Coordinates of C-alpha atoms and ligand atoms in Angstrom, one line a residue:
M1 CA 92.4 76.2 117.4
N2 CA 89.5 76.4 120.1
T3 CA 88.1 79.7 120.8
N4 CA 89.9 80.9 123.9
A5 CA 93.3 79.7 122.3
S6 CA 92.3 82.0 119.1
K7 CA 91.2 84.9 121.4
S8 CA 94.4 84.9 123.3
V9 CA 96.3 85.1 120.0
R10 CA 94.4 87.8 119.0
S11 CA 95.1 89.6 122.0
K12 CA 98.8 89.6 121.2
I13 CA 98.5 91.0 117.7
A14 CA 99.5 94.6 117.7
R15 CA 96.7 97.2 118.2
K16 CA 97.7 99.1 114.9
V17 CA 97.8 96.1 112.8
L18 CA 94.2 94.9 114.2
D19 CA 92.8 98.1 113.5
L20 CA 94.0 98.2 109.7
P21 CA 91.3 97.6 107.2
R22 CA 91.8 94.7 104.9
S23 CA 92.4 95.7 101.1
G24 CA 88.8 96.6 99.6
I25 CA 90.3 95.4 96.4
R26 CA 91.4 92.0 97.8
D27 CA 88.0 91.3 99.4
F28 CA 86.2 92.0 96.2
F29 CA 88.3 89.8 94.0
E30 CA 88.0 87.1 96.4
I31 CA 84.7 86.8 95.2
V32 CA 85.6 87.3 91.4
S33 CA 88.4 84.5 91.6
T34 CA 85.7 81.9 92.6
R35 CA 83.9 82.5 89.2
K36 CA 85.0 81.8 85.6
D37 CA 82.1 83.8 83.7
I38 CA 83.2 87.0 85.1
I39 CA 84.6 90.0 83.0
S40 CA 87.2 91.7 85.2
L41 CA 87.9 95.2 85.0
G42 CA 89.3 95.1 88.4
I43 CA 92.8 93.9 88.3
G44 CA 95.7 96.7 88.6
E45 CA 98.3 94.8 86.5
P46 CA 99.1 94.7 83.0
D47 CA 97.5 91.9 80.8
F48 CA 100.4 91.8 79.0
N49 CA 103.2 88.9 79.5
T50 CA 106.5 90.3 80.4
P51 CA 108.3 90.7 77.1
W52 CA 110.2 87.5 76.3
H53 CA 113.7 88.9 76.0
I54 CA 113.1 90.2 79.6
R55 CA 112.0 86.7 80.8
E56 CA 114.8 85.2 79.2
A57 CA 117.4 87.5 80.8
S58 CA 116.1 86.1 84.1
I59 CA 115.7 82.6 83.1
F60 CA 119.6 82.9 81.8
A61 CA 120.5 84.3 85.1
I62 CA 119.2 81.5 86.8
E63 CA 120.8 78.9 84.4
R64 CA 124.5 80.7 85.0
G65 CA 123.9 80.6 88.7
A66 CA 123.4 84.0 89.2
T67 CA 121.2 83.3 92.1
C68 CA 123.3 84.7 95.1
Y69 CA 122.7 87.9 97.0
T70 CA 123.5 91.3 95.4
S71 CA 125.1 94.2 96.9
N72 CA 122.0 95.5 99.3
L73 CA 121.7 98.8 96.6
G74 CA 121.1 96.4 93.9
L75 CA 123.5 95.3 91.0
L76 CA 125.7 98.1 90.1
K77 CA 124.9 97.6 86.2
L78 CA 121.4 97.6 87.0
R79 CA 121.7 101.1 88.9
R80 CA 124.0 102.5 86.1
G81 CA 121.2 101.8 83.6
L82 CA 118.7 103.3 86.0
A83 CA 120.7 106.3 86.3
D84 CA 120.8 106.7 82.3
Y85 CA 117.3 105.8 82.0
A86 CA 116.2 108.4 84.7
Q87 CA 118.3 111.0 82.8
K88 CA 116.8 110.5 79.4
T89 CA 113.3 109.8 80.4
F90 CA 112.8 112.0 83.4
N91 CA 115.6 114.7 83.2
L92 CA 116.6 113.4 86.5
H93 CA 120.2 113.1 87.4
Y94 CA 121.2 110.5 90.3
L95 CA 124.5 109.2 90.7
A96 CA 124.3 105.3 90.5
D97 CA 126.6 104.5 93.6
K98 CA 125.0 106.6 96.1
E99 CA 121.6 108.0 95.0
I100 CA 119.7 104.9 93.8
L101 CA 118.3 101.9 95.6
V102 CA 117.0 98.9 93.9
T103 CA 114.0 97.4 96.0
V104 CA 111.1 94.8 95.9
G105 CA 108.7 97.0 93.8
V106 CA 107.4 100.2 94.6
S107 CA 105.7 98.9 97.4
E108 CA 108.9 98.0 99.6
A109 CA 110.0 101.8 98.6
L110 CA 107.2 103.3 99.8
D111 CA 107.5 101.2 103.2
I112 CA 111.2 102.0 103.8
A113 CA 110.8 105.6 102.9
M114 CA 108.1 106.3 105.4
R115 CA 109.9 104.2 108.1
A116 CA 113.2 106.4 107.5
L117 CA 111.5 109.6 107.5
L118 CA 108.4 109.3 110.3
E119 CA 108.6 110.0 113.7
P120 CA 105.3 109.0 115.8
G121 CA 102.9 111.6 115.3
D122 CA 104.4 113.3 111.9
E123 CA 101.6 114.1 109.5
V124 CA 101.6 113.1 105.8
L125 CA 99.7 114.6 103.2
Y126 CA 98.5 112.7 100.3
H127 CA 95.9 113.1 97.8
E128 CA 92.6 110.9 98.0
P129 CA 91.3 108.8 96.2
C130 CA 94.6 107.0 96.0
F131 CA 96.2 103.7 96.0
V132 CA 95.2 101.5 98.6
S133 CA 98.5 101.2 100.3
Y134 CA 99.3 104.7 101.2
A135 CA 97.0 105.1 104.6
P136 CA 98.0 101.8 106.2
E137 CA 101.7 102.4 105.1
I138 CA 101.6 105.7 107.0
T139 CA 100.0 104.4 109.9
L140 CA 102.4 101.2 110.0
A141 CA 105.3 103.8 110.3
G142 CA 103.9 105.7 113.1
G143 CA 102.6 108.6 110.9
V144 CA 99.2 110.2 110.7
A145 CA 97.7 110.3 107.5
V146 CA 96.1 113.3 106.2
P147 CA 93.9 112.9 103.0
V148 CA 93.7 115.9 100.9
T149 CA 90.5 115.2 98.6
T150 CA 90.7 115.6 94.9
R151 CA 87.4 116.0 92.9
M152 CA 86.1 115.2 89.6
E153 CA 85.0 118.8 89.0
D154 CA 88.8 119.8 88.8
Q155 CA 89.5 116.6 86.9
F156 CA 90.8 115.0 90.0
R157 CA 93.9 117.4 90.0
L158 CA 95.8 118.4 93.1
T159 CA 95.7 122.0 94.0
R160 CA 97.7 124.2 96.2
S161 CA 94.8 125.6 97.9
A162 CA 93.9 122.1 98.9
L163 CA 97.1 121.6 100.1
E164 CA 97.4 124.7 102.1
A165 CA 94.0 123.9 104.0
K166 CA 95.6 120.7 105.5
V167 CA 99.0 121.6 106.2
T168 CA 100.0 122.1 109.8
P169 CA 103.3 122.5 111.8
K170 CA 103.3 118.9 112.0
T171 CA 103.4 118.0 108.5
K172 CA 106.7 116.4 107.2
L173 CA 105.9 114.4 104.3
L174 CA 103.8 115.0 100.9
L175 CA 103.1 112.0 99.0
L176 CA 102.2 112.1 95.4
N177 CA 101.0 109.6 93.0
F178 CA 100.7 111.1 89.3
P179 CA 99.8 109.5 86.8
N180 CA 97.3 108.4 89.5
N181 CA 95.8 105.0 90.5
P182 CA 92.7 105.2 90.5
T183 CA 91.6 108.4 88.8
G184 CA 94.0 108.5 85.7
A185 CA 94.8 112.3 86.6
V186 CA 98.4 113.4 86.0
L187 CA 100.4 116.2 87.2
D188 CA 101.3 118.7 84.5
E189 CA 104.3 121.0 84.7
A190 CA 102.5 124.2 85.8
A191 CA 100.6 122.2 88.6
A192 CA 104.0 120.3 89.5
R193 CA 105.7 123.8 89.9
D194 CA 102.8 125.0 92.1
I195 CA 103.2 122.1 94.5
A196 CA 106.8 122.1 94.5
A197 CA 106.6 125.8 95.6
F198 CA 104.2 124.6 98.4
A199 CA 106.5 121.9 99.5
I200 CA 109.6 124.4 99.4
E201 CA 107.8 126.8 101.4
H202 CA 106.6 124.6 104.0
D203 CA 109.8 122.6 104.1
L204 CA 108.2 119.4 103.3
I205 CA 109.9 116.0 101.9
V206 CA 108.0 114.7 98.8
I207 CA 107.5 111.2 98.2
S208 CA 106.6 110.8 94.5
D209 CA 105.4 107.6 93.4
E210 CA 105.6 107.6 89.4
I211 CA 105.0 104.0 89.1
Y212 CA 102.8 104.8 85.7
A213 CA 105.2 107.4 84.2
E214 CA 105.5 106.0 81.0
L215 CA 101.6 105.6 80.7
T216 CA 100.6 108.9 79.8
Y217 CA 98.5 109.2 76.4
D218 CA 98.1 112.9 75.6
S219 CA 101.0 114.6 77.0
A220 CA 104.7 113.6 77.9
H221 CA 105.2 112.7 82.0
F222 CA 106.8 115.4 83.9
S223 CA 108.4 114.6 87.4
I224 CA 108.1 117.1 90.0
A225 CA 111.5 115.9 91.3
S226 CA 113.0 117.9 87.9
V227 CA 111.8 121.3 89.2
P228 CA 114.8 123.4 90.4
G229 CA 115.2 122.8 94.5
M230 CA 113.2 120.0 94.3
K231 CA 115.9 116.9 93.9
E232 CA 117.0 117.6 97.1
R233 CA 113.8 117.0 99.0
T234 CA 112.3 114.4 96.5
V235 CA 112.1 110.7 97.3
F236 CA 111.6 109.6 93.8
M237 CA 109.7 106.0 93.1
H238 CA 109.4 104.0 89.7
G239 CA 109.4 100.3 89.0
F240 CA 109.1 97.9 86.3
S241 CA 105.7 96.4 87.2
K242 CA 103.5 98.4 85.1
T243 CA 106.1 99.7 82.5
W244 CA 107.3 96.3 81.6
A245 CA 104.4 94.1 82.7
M246 CA 106.6 92.6 85.3
T247 CA 104.3 92.7 88.4
G248 CA 105.6 89.4 89.6
L249 CA 109.3 89.9 89.2
R250 CA 108.8 92.4 92.3
L251 CA 111.1 95.3 90.9
G252 CA 111.4 98.9 91.8
Y253 CA 113.9 101.5 92.7
V254 CA 114.0 104.7 94.7
C255 CA 116.0 107.8 94.0
A256 CA 116.8 110.1 96.6
P257 CA 119.7 112.4 98.4
P258 CA 122.6 110.1 99.6
E259 CA 121.7 110.4 103.3
L260 CA 118.1 109.3 102.7
I261 CA 119.2 106.5 100.5
E262 CA 121.6 105.3 103.3
A263 CA 118.7 105.4 105.9
M264 CA 116.5 103.5 103.6
M265 CA 119.2 101.1 102.8
K266 CA 119.5 100.0 106.5
I267 CA 116.0 99.2 106.8
H268 CA 116.3 97.4 103.4
Q269 CA 119.4 95.4 104.3
Y270 CA 117.7 94.2 107.5
L271 CA 114.3 93.3 106.0
V272 CA 115.0 91.9 102.6
M273 CA 118.8 92.1 101.9
C274 CA 118.5 92.9 98.1
A275 CA 115.7 92.5 95.4
S276 CA 115.8 89.0 93.6
T277 CA 118.9 88.4 91.6
P278 CA 117.1 87.0 88.6
S279 CA 114.6 89.8 88.6
Q280 CA 117.3 92.5 88.6
E281 CA 118.9 90.6 85.8
A282 CA 115.5 91.1 83.8
G283 CA 115.6 94.7 84.9
V284 CA 119.1 95.5 83.2
E285 CA 117.4 93.9 80.0
A286 CA 114.3 95.8 79.9
L287 CA 116.4 99.0 80.5
L288 CA 118.6 98.1 77.6
N289 CA 116.3 96.8 75.0
G290 CA 112.8 97.4 76.4
A291 CA 111.9 100.6 74.8
L292 CA 109.9 99.3 71.9
D293 CA 107.9 97.0 74.3
V294 CA 106.7 100.0 76.4
H295 CA 105.9 102.1 73.1
K296 CA 103.5 99.2 71.9
M297 CA 101.9 98.6 75.3
R298 CA 101.1 101.9 75.5
E299 CA 99.8 102.6 72.3
S300 CA 97.2 99.4 72.9
Y301 CA 96.3 101.1 76.4
K302 CA 95.7 104.1 74.6
T303 CA 93.4 102.6 72.1
R304 CA 91.4 101.1 75.2
R305 CA 91.5 104.3 77.0
N306 CA 89.8 106.1 74.0
F307 CA 87.1 103.1 73.9
I308 CA 86.0 103.1 77.5
H309 CA 86.1 106.7 78.2
T310 CA 83.7 107.4 75.0
S311 CA 81.6 104.5 76.1
F312 CA 81.0 106.0 79.4
E313 CA 80.2 109.5 77.8
E314 CA 77.9 108.1 75.3
M315 CA 75.9 106.3 78.4
G316 CA 75.9 109.8 80.0
V317 CA 78.1 108.3 82.8
P318 CA 80.3 111.2 84.0
C319 CA 84.1 110.2 83.6
I320 CA 87.1 112.5 83.3
R321 CA 89.4 111.6 80.4
P322 CA 92.1 109.5 82.0
L323 CA 95.1 111.1 80.9
G324 CA 97.5 108.3 82.4
A325 CA 97.7 104.7 84.0
F326 CA 95.2 102.3 82.9
Y327 CA 92.0 103.2 85.0
A328 CA 88.9 105.0 84.1
F329 CA 86.9 106.4 87.3
P330 CA 83.4 106.8 86.4
G331 CA 80.8 108.7 88.7
I332 CA 78.0 106.4 89.7
A333 CA 76.3 108.8 92.3
Q334 CA 73.5 109.5 90.0
F335 CA 72.3 105.9 90.3
G336 CA 71.2 106.3 94.0
L337 CA 73.6 103.3 95.3
T338 CA 76.6 103.3 97.0
S339 CA 79.7 102.4 95.3
H340 CA 79.8 98.9 97.0
E341 CA 76.1 98.3 96.1
F342 CA 76.6 99.5 92.6
A343 CA 79.8 97.0 92.1
T344 CA 78.2 94.1 93.8
R345 CA 75.2 94.3 91.9
L346 CA 77.1 94.7 88.7
L347 CA 78.8 91.6 89.4
D348 CA 75.7 89.7 90.6
E349 CA 73.5 90.8 87.7
E350 CA 76.0 91.3 84.9
S351 CA 79.1 89.4 85.7
V352 CA 81.2 92.5 85.5
A353 CA 83.6 93.2 88.0
A354 CA 84.9 96.7 89.1
V355 CA 86.5 98.0 92.2
P356 CA 84.3 100.3 94.5
G357 CA 85.7 103.8 94.7
T358 CA 85.7 103.4 98.4
A359 CA 88.5 100.7 98.3
F360 CA 90.6 104.2 97.5
G361 CA 89.5 106.0 100.4
L362 CA 86.3 107.5 101.5
S363 CA 86.3 110.2 98.9
G364 CA 85.9 107.4 96.3
E365 CA 82.1 106.9 97.3
G366 CA 80.2 107.6 94.2
F367 CA 82.9 106.1 92.0
L368 CA 83.9 102.9 90.3
R369 CA 87.4 102.0 89.3
C370 CA 87.4 100.3 85.8
S371 CA 90.9 98.9 84.7
Y372 CA 91.3 99.0 80.7
A373 CA 94.4 96.6 81.1
T374 CA 92.3 93.7 79.7
S375 CA 91.3 92.9 76.2
M376 CA 89.4 95.0 73.8
E377 CA 87.0 92.3 73.2
Q378 CA 86.3 92.2 77.2
I379 CA 86.2 95.7 77.5
E380 CA 83.3 96.0 74.7
E381 CA 81.5 93.2 76.4
A382 CA 81.8 94.8 79.8
M383 CA 80.6 98.2 78.5
S384 CA 77.5 96.7 76.8
R385 CA 76.7 94.9 79.9
F386 CA 77.2 97.9 82.1
E387 CA 74.9 99.9 79.8
R388 CA 72.3 97.3 80.1
F389 CA 72.6 97.5 83.7
I390 CA 72.2 101.1 84.1
K391 CA 69.1 101.1 81.8
R392 CA 67.5 98.9 84.4
L393 CA 68.8 101.2 87.2
K394 CA 67.2 104.2 85.5
Ligands
LIG401 N1 101.9 102.6 93.6 C1 101.0 102.4 93.0 C2 100.0 103.9 92.6 C3 100.5 101.1 92.4 O1 99.3 101.3 91.5 C4 101.0 100.1 92.6 C5 100.5 98.8 92.2 O2 99.4 98.8 91.6 C6 102.2 100.1 93.4 C7 102.5 101.4 93.9 C8 102.9 99.0 93.6 O3 103.8 98.5 92.6 P1 105.0 97.5 92.8 O4 104.3 96.0 91.9 O5 106.1 98.1 92.2 O6 105.0 97.0 94.1

């Protein structure tokens, strides 16, 4: 395309899309994907294959011709399985026929929830550092993203006082993600009750992205939706990507009051009709027979979590003990480089890839996200290279 033509196409692109930054993770990993010698602590997905019996369920679905659309809400047997699972695992009671919608990952759930709820100018509180998609999704839905910084000194916990400082009469939503990507922080019951009281007092809807719920290592997960008075105002999101290593099958779900499910369902039906049918069949199998898989993967992540956390401590690099998800978030400010400079030099000089904290918002400056969803051997080697690197910087 000649320059004038490309300028003219550009002038047609919506302003809010032109203004969106590209994901800091993707940019960084375009470099990584070109080099074979790199140890990557960058990828936010399980290093396990999807368990075979789950893959088989999806293969079998294709073999028997289960390749048509399902109900917009998702297969009823899957929603029934999800209702049972939510009850057993999270102490949440949802009705399969009107309070659960099966989505194309939590990614779609986030998008349709924001679009169903936000009017232009509505404010959304969310804690930062956070998953890369939150601020862009709020903006695309016409809302105003209002970050609330969490700090290493507080173990990256979200406090009611930090929220009180940012709430205004325009605040409509509070977006939560615990266990957290990228910090590894969790929300314990006392903190969840505190934040729930805040949401009730300010009449906010809470969107709770609990995609890492099964990956907690020192205590059981507690869902804010289980606090009395919260189910009515919570949009609970969860999925199969992390729990059963099913990222590419693109399967998630959202639970909420019936009116909200109906509103989200309208967007979902015009957007994607339904989640992939073979993936939904895989989801049914995961819920029925996948408990042991989750247990084994969690144990394995826990061993690696212990190792990576101890390594940073022994090197004198401050890092909170990640209580959930599969990320360590060490502080690297003492080395006098920005997160981006640090990550770039670590990659160039030691061939170790980690994500600059700023990919997760401005408050991520001074940190690095290191995923431990990679083999122990790779983590061990990455840690000795990291140590060699910081010794040179000191
Ligand atoms: N929410 C968080 C906090 C995540 O870390 C991710 C993926 O990394 C997602 C949502 C997206 O998940 P899904 O694969 O279900 O779309």
